PDB file of C-alpha atoms in Angstrom:
ATOM      1  CA  MET A 244     102.858 106.925  99.864  1.00  0.00           C
ATOM      2  CA  ALA A 245     102.087 108.166 103.373  1.00  0.00           C
ATOM      3  CA  VAL A 246     101.483 111.698 102.105  1.00  0.00           C
ATOM      4  CA  SER A 247      99.550 110.522  99.042  1.00  0.00           C
ATOM      5  CA  SER A 248      97.256 108.437 101.245  1.00  0.00           C
ATOM      6  CA  GLY A 249      96.527 111.388 103.531  1.00  0.00           C
ATOM      7  CA  HIS A 250      98.767 109.784 106.188  1.00  0.00           C
ATOM      8  CA  VAL A 251      96.437 106.794 106.453  1.00  0.00           C
ATOM      9  CA  LEU A 252      99.280 104.437 105.530  1.00  0.00           C
ATOM     10  CA  ALA A 253     102.574 104.345 107.408  1.00  0.00           C
ATOM     11  CA  ARG A 254     105.822 103.822 105.517  1.00  0.00           C
ATOM     12  CA  ASP A 255     106.557 100.495 107.245  1.00  0.00           C
ATOM     13  CA  LEU A 256     103.046  99.233 106.475  1.00  0.00           C
ATOM     14  CA  VAL A 257     103.348 100.140 102.781  1.00  0.00           C
ATOM     15  CA  THR A 258     106.748  98.429 102.616  1.00  0.00           C
ATOM     16  CA  GLY A 259     105.367  95.299 104.278  1.00  0.00           C
ATOM     17  CA  LEU A 260     102.312  95.164 102.021  1.00  0.00           C
ATOM     18  CA  LEU A 261     104.333  95.635  98.831  1.00  0.00           C
ATOM     19  CA  ASN A 262     107.023  93.151  99.916  1.00  0.00           C
ATOM     20  CA  GLY A 263     104.411  90.605 100.959  1.00  0.00           C
ATOM     21  CA  THR A 264     105.716  90.378 104.526  1.00  0.00           C
ATOM     22  CA  THR A 265     102.417  91.567 106.008  1.00  0.00           C
ATOM     23  CA  ILE A 266      98.808  91.067 104.961  1.00  0.00           C
ATOM     24  CA  GLY A 267      97.313  94.088 106.710  1.00  0.00           C
ATOM     25  CA  THR A 268      93.627  94.731 107.189  1.00  0.00           C
ATOM     26  CA  TRP A 269      91.324  95.064 104.213  1.00  0.00           C
ATOM     27  CA  GLU A 270      90.963  98.782 104.950  1.00  0.00           C
ATOM     28  CA  GLU A 271      94.750  99.203 104.743  1.00  0.00           C
ATOM     29  CA  VAL A 272      95.002  97.231 101.505  1.00  0.00           C
ATOM     30  CA  GLN A 273      92.062  99.132 100.032  1.00  0.00           C
ATOM     31  CA  ALA A 274      93.689 102.465 100.962  1.00  0.00           C
ATOM     32  CA  LEU A 275      96.958 101.351  99.326  1.00  0.00           C
ATOM     33  CA  VAL A 276      95.240 100.246  96.115  1.00  0.00           C
ATOM     34  CA  GLN A 277      93.233 103.481  95.925  1.00  0.00           C
ATOM     35  CA  THR A 278      96.376 105.541  96.585  1.00  0.00           C
ATOM     36  CA  LEU A 279      98.015 103.759  93.656  1.00  0.00           C
ATOM     37  CA  ASP A 280      94.884 104.581  91.617  1.00  0.00           C
ATOM     38  CA  GLY A 281      93.939 100.921  91.254  1.00  0.00           C
ATOM     39  CA  GLU A 282      90.622  99.098  91.327  1.00  0.00           C
ATOM     40  CA  TYR A 283      90.294  97.680  94.838  1.00  0.00           C
ATOM     41  CA  THR A 284      87.367  95.363  93.997  1.00  0.00           C
ATOM     42  CA  TYR A 285      89.778  93.258  91.935  1.00  0.00           C
ATOM     43  CA  PHE A 286      92.050  92.731  94.953  1.00  0.00           C
ATOM     44  CA  GLU A 287      89.423  92.024  97.632  1.00  0.00           C
ATOM     45  CA  PRO A 288      88.929  88.303  96.813  1.00  0.00           C
ATOM     46  CA  LEU A 289      92.707  87.863  96.636  1.00  0.00           C
ATOM     47  CA  TRP A 290      93.152  89.528 100.018  1.00  0.00           C
ATOM     48  CA  GLN A 291      90.365  87.387 101.544  1.00  0.00           C
ATOM     49  CA  GLN A 292      92.026  84.224 100.268  1.00  0.00           C
ATOM     50  CA  ALA A 293      95.415  85.282 101.652  1.00  0.00           C
ATOM     51  CA  ALA A 294      93.882  86.315 104.996  1.00  0.00           C
ATOM     52  CA  GLU A 295      92.195  82.911 105.385  1.00  0.00           C
ATOM     53  CA  HIS A 296      95.538  81.123 105.118  1.00  0.00           C
ATOM     54  CA  THR A 297      97.432  83.409 107.486  1.00  0.00           C
ATOM     55  CA  THR A 298      97.362  83.316 111.251  1.00  0.00           C
ATOM     56  CA  PRO A 299      98.179  86.614 112.946  1.00  0.00           C
ATOM     57  CA  ALA A 300     101.340  86.715 115.030  1.00  0.00           C
ATOM     58  CA  PRO A 301     100.672  87.373 118.719  1.00  0.00           C
ATOM     59  CA  GLN A 302     101.782  90.795 119.914  1.00  0.00           C
ATOM     60  CA  PRO A 303     102.977  91.644 123.416  1.00  0.00           C
ATOM     61  CA  PRO A 304     100.426  93.598 125.482  1.00  0.00           C
ATOM     62  CA  GLY A 305     100.553  97.343 124.905  1.00  0.00           C
ATOM     63  CA  GLN A 306     102.693  97.102 121.756  1.00  0.00           C
ATOM     64  CA  GLY A 307     100.021  96.462 119.166  1.00  0.00           C
ATOM     65  CA  THR A 308      98.827  98.747 116.414  1.00  0.00           C
ATOM     66  CA  THR A 309      95.674  99.578 118.355  1.00  0.00           C
ATOM     67  CA  SER A 310      97.541 101.112 121.285  1.00  0.00           C
ATOM     68  CA  ARG A 311      99.667 103.233 118.941  1.00  0.00           C
ATOM     69  CA  ILE A 312      96.572 104.469 117.110  1.00  0.00           C
ATOM     70  CA  GLU A 313      94.848 105.267 120.402  1.00  0.00           C
ATOM     71  CA  GLU A 314      97.955 107.151 121.537  1.00  0.00           C
ATOM     72  CA  LEU A 315      98.040 109.221 118.329  1.00  0.00           C
ATOM     73  CA  ILE A 316      94.321 109.988 118.476  1.00  0.00           C
ATOM     74  CA  THR A 317      94.625 111.121 122.090  1.00  0.00           C
ATOM     75  CA  THR A 318      97.657 113.271 121.310  1.00  0.00           C
ATOM     76  CA  PHE A 319      96.164 114.934 118.237  1.00  0.00           C
ATOM     77  CA  SER A 320      92.456 114.854 119.107  1.00  0.00           C
ATOM     78  CA  ASN A 321      92.160 118.636 119.427  1.00  0.00           C
ATOM     79  CA  ILE A 322      93.793 119.167 116.022  1.00  0.00           C
ATOM     80  CA  LEU A 323      91.811 116.397 114.331  1.00  0.00           C
ATOM     81  CA  ALA A 324      88.541 117.828 115.600  1.00  0.00           C
ATOM     82  CA  THR A 325      89.176 121.362 114.319  1.00  0.00           C
ATOM     83  CA  THR A 326      90.819 120.890 110.928  1.00  0.00           C
ATOM     84  CA  SER A 327      89.564 119.103 107.888  1.00  0.00           C
ATOM     85  CA  ARG A 328      91.791 116.652 106.086  1.00  0.00           C
ATOM     86  CA  PRO A 329      93.005 117.817 102.691  1.00  0.00           C
ATOM     87  CA  THR A 330      91.768 115.691  99.854  1.00  0.00           C
ATOM     88  CA  THR A 331      93.987 114.609  97.035  1.00  0.00           C
ATOM     89  CA  PRO A 332      92.462 115.147  93.606  1.00  0.00           C
ATOM     90  CA  ARG A 333      91.819 112.052  91.524  1.00  0.00           C
ATOM     91  CA  ARG A 334      93.134 111.856  88.001  1.00  0.00           C
ATOM     92  CA  PRO A 335      90.403 112.397  85.420  1.00  0.00           C
ATOM     93  CA  LEU A 336      89.554 109.556  83.076  1.00  0.00           C
ATOM     94  CA  PRO A 337      91.159 109.876  79.663  1.00  0.00           C
ATOM     95  CA  THR A 338      88.898 111.072  76.864  1.00  0.00           C
ATOM     96  CA  PRO A 339      89.644 110.523  73.201  1.00  0.00           C
ATOM     97  CA  ILE A 340      90.745 113.477  71.099  1.00  0.00           C
ATOM     98  CA  GLN A 341      88.165 113.831  68.341  1.00  0.00           C
ATOM     99  CA  ALA A 342      90.591 115.121  65.720  1.00  0.00           C
ATOM    100  CA  ALA A 343      92.862 112.104  66.321  1.00  0.00           C
ATOM    101  CA  THR A 344      90.071 109.516  66.342  1.00  0.00           C
ATOM    102  CA  THR A 345      89.605 107.592  63.150  1.00  0.00           C
ATOM    103  CA  TRP A 346      86.289 105.934  62.487  1.00  0.00           C
ATOM    104  CA  PRO A 347      85.963 103.039  60.060  1.00  0.00           C
ATOM    105  CA  GLY A 348      83.934 103.842  56.921  1.00  0.00           C
ATOM    106  CA  ARG A 349      84.402 107.612  57.048  1.00  0.00           C
TER     107      ARG A 349
END
């Protein structure tokens, strides 16, 4: 999942989201749903409802997600600025095969 999401989602985050042990931010949930080729607009009201009823657990100073992200950005800033992220191709929508399509009245 981490590779399929372009390394936007960490393995522990995906596990927590799928197991229901973490709510995550809407951006994380949206990235997971899109990686699974789902329709994220269906899940947004559900996520909002779950987020309203959940209070975030306090994190010790310096051990939150933000500090880890800042650390990674600082470490890889020169690489991130010079290379473009590879995009994963989306699956095309299925189209009916005309020879196999039967039309009523023909």
